[in-house]
Every structure is written in structure tokens, then in C-alpha cells.
Amino acid sequence: MKHLTMALGLLLGSFAATAADMSHGADNFYKSDTLTSEKVTFKNQYQMNVVGNLFMPKDMDKGAKNPAIIIGHPMGAVKEQSSNLYAQKLAEQGFVTLAIDLSFWGESDGQPRNAVSPDIYAEDFSAAVDYLGTRPFVDRERIGVLGICGSGSFVISAAKIDPRMKAIATVSMYDMGSANRNALNHSQTLAQRKKIIADAAAQRYVEFTGGKTAYTSGTVHQLDADTHPIQREFYDFYRTPRGEFTPKGTSPELTTHPTLTSNVKFMNFYPFNDIETISPRPMLFITGDQAHSKEFSEDAWRRAAQPKELVVIPNAGHVDLYDRTDLIPFAKLTAFFQQHLK
């Protein structure tokens, strides 16, 4: 009975927290009634299928050449988490928008599932430009990109070598390279980094000889008294009805978790090196003033050349800008893309 009471208390507490956290307009699964939507599939350069949701205003003139925006989901997430919301809100403002699943995630190709490959992730954004730029209703000279969380670093990596991306925006960006090499606020020691690398290398032998795939990081599956506040923040999105989504063919136990052996590839990922070469194409960095990831947007903004802008949203944390429509500056994003994709 004691365990049942504790479980019931945790369950009720979880529901109460979920209800409370729907404040500030949390609306991850928003569905617009003014848009058409279509699931599309296209190949990247590695002949992998990339799947996305294409959104357009119902009254859009398909005989005209329209501006378009590609939206990338948070690291470990899928297009149904945050990026569909952004894609619809921007499509309501007259853009063609495309929310994609990165390779190895969601409905896009890639084995093993949940693998990390920063180069292929960046390629997926260029492949999305290939797709949109060959649609008769899209102006290939007016294509922008928007990356949320980890995708912010992937769109920067892509834009450095793909000048077809005419305007680049990030929201709650994570530099996935620095986050894995150094951790937040450079709190990880070199010895700790080497231990992570050694564990991943040892696991390669296990999997090469037929052993079970190991996963790492991602979002915890239950809370306790010692759960870190940042993990609680992610839990509230990924493990509650607010944002939980399990793609077909996987399980909730694996969602958000990259494979251990591939995750170390982020150690070699330096997306902000040469970021200044993106200029004169404009860059917009959006972060919350309470976001634990704010350091990454500030670092990118410092390194970038003009034109650039850093927008800090008051009273907003990292995950708040995934889906809280009362905090997400959609008007700012709309104005940015309208100005630079005109």
C-alpha cells in the first residue's frame, strides 16, 4: 500500500505539474486550420530519404514564386516536437515552410536509429534547399533556415558552405560540439571528456561483436529528489503530454537518446568556426534570459559578422521557447524573414 500511495502521489503530481506548465501558451501540437499540410520525402546527397512536413497557406498563389523556410527540430527530438509548431506559425504569415526529421531520427532514413552525424545533419538542410528550390511555387533565391536547439548549430554548419540559405535564425541554440566537449559553462574537465570517449570506444567492441546497442544522455524517464533542474525542464516537455511523441518503430525508452558510440562524434564538431564567413547573409539568434543554453547564442553572436542580431526573451528558459506561444517571438521571426527574403 505504501508503494501504491507513493506511486499515486507521483502520478498526480506529474499531472498537476503538466497542467500548471501549460501556462504561457504551451501548444506543441498546434494544428492550424488556415494551412494545407503534406508529408514529403526527398533524398540527401547520401541517397538517404529525408521526410518532412510541408505547410502552405490555403490561399497561397501556387502560380507565384514564394519565400520558404526550413525548420529543424531540437537535438534528439523529431519534427512533431517544436518544429511543426514553428513551421505552422510562420506559414500562417505567408511562407512555404518545411519541418524536417534529421537523418537517423523520426521518419527519415538512417541506421542505426538515433545515431549522431553532424555532417549528415547539416547535409539534410542543404537537401531540403534542393527540394524546395525545385518546387514551382518556391523562389529559390528566397529560402531561409531556422534551427531550434541543436539544429541551430546544424543550420550554421550548413549555411557556412551553402550560400543558397539566404537568412539564418536560431532559437534556444545548443552548440552540440561545445556542449559535449566542455559541458555547460565549461564545467567538464579534460579527464571527464577522455572517460566519455574511452567508454564509447570500448562499447564499439561490444556492438561490433553483436552486443546490445547502448544509448546515452537524452531525457530522464522519471524524476526523484536529486533530479537536476535542467533535466526537470526537459522532462516536462519530452516525458509529459505537453510534448511527448514516439515515432513509429521506436519506443519511449529510446526517444531523445543518441547512441553512445556515435555521440562522441560531436567532440569533432565546431560549428562556430568561420561563422563570420556567412556574412553578408543575416543571422538572428534568439534565446531566453533564463535559458541554461544562453551561452551558445551569445558565443555565436559575438563571433558572427554583420548583419547579426541577438534577441533575449525575458522570463524565458531554454525549453520555454520550444512551444510556449506566449513567449516565442513569432512576430520577430516573421519580420526577420520578411525583411531578408523579400
Short mmCIF file of C-alpha atoms in Angstrom, two decimals:
data_model
loop_
_atom_site.label_atom_id
_atom_site.label_comp_id
_atom_site.label_asym_id
_atom_site.label_seq_id
_atom_site.Cartn_x
_atom_site.Cartn_y
_atom_site.Cartn_z
CA MET A 1 0.00 0.00 0.00
CA LYS A 2 2.87 2.34 0.82
CA HIS A 3 4.34 1.90 -2.67
CA LEU A 4 0.90 2.34 -4.25
CA THR A 5 0.35 5.58 -2.33
CA MET A 6 3.76 6.88 -3.37
CA ALA A 7 3.13 5.96 -7.00
CA LEU A 8 -0.28 7.61 -6.95
CA GLY A 9 1.21 10.72 -5.41
CA LEU A 10 3.89 10.89 -8.08
CA LEU A 11 1.30 10.34 -10.81
CA LEU A 12 -0.99 13.06 -9.50
CA GLY A 13 1.99 15.35 -9.04
CA SER A 14 3.02 14.73 -12.62
CA PHE A 15 -0.46 15.58 -13.93
CA ALA A 16 -0.61 18.68 -11.74
CA ALA A 17 2.80 19.81 -12.96
CA THR A 18 1.77 19.18 -16.55
CA ALA A 19 -1.41 21.21 -16.15
CA ALA A 20 0.46 24.05 -14.49
CA ASP A 21 3.15 24.02 -17.15
CA MET A 22 0.62 24.52 -19.93
CA SER A 23 0.66 28.19 -18.95
CA HIS A 24 2.38 30.71 -21.20
CA GLY A 25 0.60 29.13 -24.15
CA ALA A 26 2.43 25.79 -24.35
CA ASP A 27 0.99 24.38 -27.57
CA ASN A 28 3.42 21.92 -29.13
CA PHE A 29 0.73 20.01 -31.02
CA TYR A 30 -0.88 23.11 -32.51
CA LYS A 31 -2.88 22.49 -35.70
CA SER A 32 -3.66 25.42 -37.97
CA ASP A 33 -6.93 25.49 -39.91
CA THR A 34 -5.65 28.07 -42.42
CA LEU A 35 -2.91 25.88 -43.92
CA THR A 36 -2.51 22.86 -46.14
CA SER A 37 -0.04 20.24 -44.98
CA GLU A 38 1.67 17.45 -46.87
CA LYS A 39 4.22 14.83 -45.90
CA VAL A 40 7.10 14.92 -48.38
CA THR A 41 10.20 12.78 -48.93
CA PHE A 42 13.41 13.67 -50.74
CA LYS A 43 16.98 12.37 -50.96
CA ASN A 44 20.06 13.89 -49.42
CA GLN A 45 23.45 13.52 -51.13
CA TYR A 46 24.00 10.20 -49.40
CA GLN A 47 20.81 8.87 -51.02
CA MET A 48 19.03 8.73 -47.68
CA ASN A 49 15.36 9.62 -47.56
CA VAL A 50 14.63 12.76 -45.58
CA VAL A 51 11.00 13.17 -44.52
CA GLY A 52 9.34 16.47 -43.75
CA ASN A 53 6.01 18.20 -43.30
CA LEU A 54 5.35 20.88 -45.90
CA PHE A 55 2.98 23.69 -44.89
CA MET A 56 1.41 26.40 -47.09
CA PRO A 57 -1.39 28.93 -46.66
CA LYS A 58 -4.60 27.65 -48.25
CA ASP A 59 -4.92 30.90 -50.18
CA MET A 60 -1.30 30.95 -51.39
CA ASP A 61 -0.81 31.60 -55.10
CA LYS A 62 0.93 28.45 -56.34
CA GLY A 63 1.47 30.16 -59.65
CA ALA A 64 3.81 32.63 -57.98
CA LYS A 65 7.31 32.21 -56.58
CA ASN A 66 7.03 32.29 -52.79
CA PRO A 67 9.60 32.57 -49.98
CA ALA A 68 10.28 29.43 -47.96
CA ILE A 69 11.77 28.47 -44.60
CA ILE A 70 13.24 25.13 -43.47
CA ILE A 71 12.82 24.31 -39.76
CA GLY A 72 14.97 21.86 -37.79
CA HIS A 73 13.92 20.18 -34.55
CA PRO A 74 15.80 20.07 -31.23
CA MET A 75 18.57 17.50 -30.88
CA GLY A 76 17.06 14.13 -30.03
CA ALA A 77 13.58 15.29 -30.98
CA VAL A 78 11.56 14.87 -34.18
CA LYS A 79 9.63 17.25 -36.42
CA GLU A 80 6.46 16.76 -34.36
CA GLN A 81 8.25 18.37 -31.42
CA SER A 82 8.60 22.15 -31.68
CA SER A 83 9.47 22.40 -35.38
CA ASN A 84 5.95 21.63 -36.65
CA LEU A 85 4.67 24.41 -34.38
CA TYR A 86 7.19 26.93 -35.73
CA ALA A 87 6.55 25.80 -39.30
CA GLN A 88 2.81 26.37 -38.99
CA LYS A 89 3.06 29.71 -37.24
CA LEU A 90 5.41 31.01 -39.95
CA ALA A 91 3.36 29.51 -42.77
CA GLU A 92 0.38 31.45 -41.42
CA GLN A 93 2.38 34.58 -42.22
CA GLY A 94 2.63 33.67 -45.91
CA PHE A 95 5.74 31.49 -46.10
CA VAL A 96 6.10 28.00 -47.50
CA THR A 97 7.60 26.07 -44.58
CA LEU A 98 9.19 22.65 -44.29
CA ALA A 99 9.76 20.93 -40.93
CA ILE A 100 12.19 18.04 -41.41
CA ASP A 101 13.25 14.96 -39.49
CA LEU A 102 17.04 14.82 -39.39
CA SER A 103 18.60 11.60 -40.65
CA PHE A 104 18.56 8.77 -38.09
CA TRP A 105 15.56 10.35 -36.34
CA GLY A 106 11.80 10.25 -36.80
CA GLU A 107 10.68 9.12 -40.23
CA SER A 108 13.93 9.88 -42.06
CA ASP A 109 16.36 7.15 -43.11
CA GLY A 110 19.49 6.17 -41.23
CA GLN A 111 20.81 3.17 -39.34
CA PRO A 112 21.35 2.67 -36.53
CA ARG A 113 18.47 4.74 -35.25
CA ASN A 114 19.37 7.74 -33.07
CA ALA A 115 22.89 7.91 -34.48
CA VAL A 116 24.87 11.14 -34.36
CA SER A 117 26.38 12.52 -37.56
CA PRO A 118 26.75 16.33 -37.59
CA ASP A 119 27.89 16.30 -41.22
CA ILE A 120 24.81 14.39 -42.39
CA TYR A 121 22.54 16.56 -40.24
CA ALA A 122 23.91 19.66 -41.98
CA GLU A 123 23.53 17.91 -45.34
CA ASP A 124 19.84 17.34 -44.61
CA PHE A 125 19.28 21.11 -44.54
CA SER A 126 21.03 21.52 -47.89
CA ALA A 127 18.94 18.65 -49.26
CA ALA A 128 15.84 20.48 -48.06
CA VAL A 129 17.01 23.50 -50.06
CA ASP A 130 17.42 21.20 -53.07
CA TYR A 131 13.83 20.07 -52.63
CA LEU A 132 12.25 23.47 -52.03
CA GLY A 133 14.34 25.18 -54.70
CA THR A 134 12.95 22.81 -57.32
CA ARG A 135 9.29 23.37 -56.40
CA PRO A 136 7.50 25.59 -58.96
CA PHE A 137 5.84 27.65 -56.20
CA VAL A 138 9.09 28.45 -54.33
CA ASP A 139 11.57 31.20 -55.18
CA ARG A 140 14.95 29.50 -54.82
CA GLU A 141 16.54 32.90 -54.16
CA ARG A 142 14.35 33.36 -51.08
CA ILE A 143 14.95 30.33 -48.86
CA GLY A 144 15.75 30.72 -45.17
CA VAL A 145 16.57 28.28 -42.38
CA LEU A 146 15.61 28.10 -38.72
CA GLY A 147 17.23 25.75 -36.23
CA ILE A 148 15.85 25.04 -32.76
CA CYS A 149 18.21 23.83 -30.00
CA GLY A 150 20.82 21.51 -31.55
CA SER A 151 19.55 22.23 -35.05
CA GLY A 152 20.71 25.80 -34.52
CA SER A 153 24.30 24.57 -34.69
CA PHE A 154 23.49 22.31 -37.65
CA VAL A 155 21.98 25.12 -39.74
CA ILE A 156 25.05 27.26 -39.05
CA SER A 157 27.28 24.39 -40.15
CA ALA A 158 25.18 24.02 -43.31
CA ALA A 159 24.96 27.74 -44.09
CA LYS A 160 28.75 28.16 -43.99
CA ILE A 161 29.03 26.03 -47.14
CA ASP A 162 25.60 26.60 -48.72
CA PRO A 163 25.03 30.19 -49.85
CA ARG A 164 21.52 29.30 -51.02
CA MET A 165 20.41 29.75 -47.41
CA LYS A 166 19.68 33.47 -47.54
CA ALA A 167 18.70 34.11 -43.91
CA ILE A 168 19.65 32.07 -40.85
CA ALA A 169 17.84 32.08 -37.50
CA THR A 170 18.33 30.01 -34.35
CA VAL A 171 16.18 29.60 -31.23
CA SER A 172 17.47 28.24 -27.90
CA MET A 173 20.57 27.11 -29.75
CA TYR A 174 22.91 24.44 -28.45
CA ASP A 175 26.44 24.25 -29.85
CA MET A 176 26.39 20.46 -29.78
CA GLY A 177 30.16 20.34 -30.17
CA SER A 178 30.98 22.52 -27.19
CA ALA A 179 28.17 21.01 -25.11
CA ASN A 180 29.79 17.58 -25.47
CA ARG A 181 33.43 18.65 -25.23
CA ASN A 182 33.05 21.10 -22.39
CA ALA A 183 29.51 20.76 -20.95
CA LEU A 184 27.59 23.85 -19.86
CA ASN A 185 29.73 26.74 -18.66
CA HIS A 186 32.85 24.69 -19.48
CA SER A 187 32.21 22.60 -16.39
CA GLN A 188 33.59 19.32 -17.79
CA THR A 189 37.24 18.52 -17.24
CA LEU A 190 39.54 17.02 -19.85
CA ALA A 191 39.74 13.87 -17.75
CA GLN A 192 35.95 13.57 -17.79
CA ARG A 193 35.89 14.08 -21.54
CA LYS A 194 38.51 11.36 -22.04
CA LYS A 195 36.48 8.98 -19.87
CA ILE A 196 33.41 9.53 -22.09
CA ILE A 197 35.49 8.90 -25.19
CA ALA A 198 37.06 5.78 -23.70
CA ASP A 199 33.67 4.36 -22.71
CA ALA A 200 32.32 4.93 -26.22
CA ALA A 201 35.39 3.30 -27.78
CA ALA A 202 35.05 0.25 -25.54
CA GLN A 203 31.36 -0.03 -26.44
CA ARG A 204 32.30 -0.24 -30.13
CA TYR A 205 33.85 -3.66 -29.45
CA VAL A 206 30.66 -4.79 -27.72
CA GLU A 207 28.45 -3.78 -30.63
CA PHE A 208 30.90 -4.95 -33.32
CA THR A 209 30.75 -8.45 -31.85
CA GLY A 210 26.96 -8.49 -31.72
CA GLY A 211 26.30 -6.95 -28.32
CA LYS A 212 23.41 -4.70 -27.40
CA THR A 213 23.40 -1.09 -28.58
CA ALA A 214 24.00 1.41 -25.77
CA TYR A 215 22.43 4.85 -25.57
CA THR A 216 23.43 7.99 -23.72
CA SER A 217 22.31 11.42 -22.47
CA GLY A 218 18.81 12.41 -23.55
CA THR A 219 15.97 13.00 -21.09
CA VAL A 220 15.43 11.05 -17.88
CA HIS A 221 12.36 8.83 -17.64
CA GLN A 222 11.45 9.56 -14.05
CA LEU A 223 12.03 12.28 -11.51
CA ASP A 224 13.37 11.96 -8.00
CA ALA A 225 14.58 14.30 -5.29
CA ASP A 226 18.03 14.51 -6.89
CA THR A 227 16.97 15.18 -10.50
CA HIS A 228 18.83 18.21 -11.86
CA PRO A 229 16.66 21.27 -12.67
CA ILE A 230 17.74 21.17 -16.32
CA GLN A 231 16.64 17.56 -16.60
CA ARG A 232 13.34 18.52 -14.98
CA GLU A 233 12.93 21.18 -17.66
CA PHE A 234 13.42 18.66 -20.45
CA TYR A 235 11.29 16.04 -18.67
CA ASP A 236 8.35 18.43 -18.59
CA PHE A 237 8.44 18.62 -22.38
CA TYR A 238 9.60 15.18 -23.54
CA ARG A 239 8.03 12.95 -20.88
CA THR A 240 4.59 14.53 -20.39
CA PRO A 241 1.61 15.13 -22.70
CA ARG A 242 2.98 18.62 -23.28
CA GLY A 243 5.45 17.36 -25.90
CA GLU A 244 5.89 13.60 -25.68
CA PHE A 245 5.94 11.89 -29.08
CA THR A 246 7.12 8.40 -30.01
CA PRO A 247 7.78 7.85 -33.73
CA LYS A 248 6.60 4.63 -35.33
CA GLY A 249 9.12 1.83 -34.98
CA THR A 250 10.73 3.00 -31.76
CA SER A 251 9.79 3.16 -28.08
CA PRO A 252 9.53 5.83 -25.40
CA GLU A 253 12.57 4.25 -23.73
CA LEU A 254 14.73 5.29 -26.69
CA THR A 255 13.30 8.69 -27.59
CA THR A 256 15.78 11.58 -27.20
CA HIS A 257 18.70 9.21 -26.54
CA PRO A 258 21.55 9.13 -29.11
CA THR A 259 23.72 6.03 -29.40
CA LEU A 260 26.71 6.06 -27.06
CA THR A 261 29.26 5.13 -29.72
CA SER A 262 28.17 7.84 -32.16
CA ASN A 263 27.58 10.66 -29.70
CA VAL A 264 31.34 11.26 -29.36
CA LYS A 265 31.35 12.46 -32.97
CA PHE A 266 30.14 15.76 -31.54
CA MET A 267 33.60 16.15 -29.99
CA ASN A 268 34.89 16.94 -33.50
CA PHE A 269 32.05 19.36 -34.30
CA TYR A 270 32.98 23.07 -34.33
CA PRO A 271 30.03 24.85 -35.95
CA PHE A 272 31.05 28.37 -34.91
CA ASN A 273 34.49 28.21 -36.54
CA ASP A 274 34.37 30.56 -39.55
CA ILE A 275 30.81 31.64 -38.72
CA GLU A 276 31.81 35.14 -39.83
CA THR A 277 32.07 33.86 -43.42
CA ILE A 278 28.28 33.59 -43.58
CA SER A 279 28.15 37.40 -43.80
CA PRO A 280 26.65 39.37 -45.54
CA ARG A 281 23.76 36.96 -45.14
CA PRO A 282 21.86 37.94 -41.97
CA MET A 283 21.78 35.93 -38.77
CA LEU A 284 19.29 36.10 -35.91
CA PHE A 285 19.93 34.43 -32.55
CA ILE A 286 17.02 34.10 -30.10
CA THR A 287 17.46 32.90 -26.54
CA GLY A 288 15.73 33.23 -23.18
CA ASP A 289 17.21 35.30 -20.39
CA GLN A 290 16.79 32.29 -18.08
CA ALA A 291 17.98 29.72 -20.64
CA HIS A 292 20.78 27.43 -19.48
CA SER A 293 21.89 27.41 -23.15
CA LYS A 294 22.16 31.18 -23.48
CA GLU A 295 25.96 30.99 -23.60
CA PHE A 296 25.83 29.33 -27.02
CA SER A 297 23.71 32.02 -28.68
CA GLU A 298 25.89 34.71 -27.11
CA ASP A 299 29.07 32.99 -28.33
CA ALA A 300 27.75 32.63 -31.88
CA TRP A 301 26.56 36.24 -31.92
CA ARG A 302 29.97 37.51 -30.77
CA ARG A 303 31.77 35.54 -33.48
CA ALA A 304 29.37 36.29 -36.34
CA ALA A 305 29.89 39.23 -38.66
CA GLN A 306 27.25 41.79 -39.53
CA PRO A 307 24.36 41.79 -40.13
CA LYS A 308 23.53 39.95 -36.93
CA GLU A 309 21.14 40.31 -34.03
CA LEU A 310 20.81 38.73 -30.61
CA VAL A 311 17.32 38.76 -29.10
CA VAL A 312 16.95 37.79 -25.43
CA ILE A 313 13.40 36.97 -24.33
CA PRO A 314 12.54 38.00 -20.75
CA ASN A 315 11.39 35.30 -18.34
CA ALA A 316 12.07 32.50 -20.83
CA GLY A 317 14.07 29.35 -20.25
CA HIS A 318 15.56 27.03 -22.86
CA VAL A 319 12.59 24.69 -23.30
CA ASP A 320 10.08 27.53 -22.93
CA LEU A 321 10.97 28.56 -26.48
CA TYR A 322 10.13 25.10 -27.83
CA ASP A 323 6.38 25.57 -27.55
CA ARG A 324 5.23 28.40 -25.29
CA THR A 325 3.46 30.60 -27.79
CA ASP A 326 3.10 33.45 -25.30
CA LEU A 327 6.90 33.67 -25.09
CA ILE A 328 8.12 32.66 -28.57
CA PRO A 329 8.73 35.86 -30.58
CA PHE A 330 6.93 34.80 -33.76
CA ALA A 331 6.49 38.44 -34.75
CA LYS A 332 10.26 38.96 -34.62
CA LEU A 333 10.92 35.84 -36.67
CA THR A 334 8.28 36.88 -39.21
CA ALA A 335 9.77 40.37 -39.53
CA PHE A 336 13.30 38.93 -39.91
CA PHE A 337 12.36 36.54 -42.70
CA GLN A 338 10.05 39.05 -44.40
CA GLN A 339 12.87 41.60 -44.49
CA HIS A 340 15.60 39.27 -45.70
CA LEU A 341 13.58 37.02 -48.00
CA LYS A 342 11.73 39.88 -49.69
#
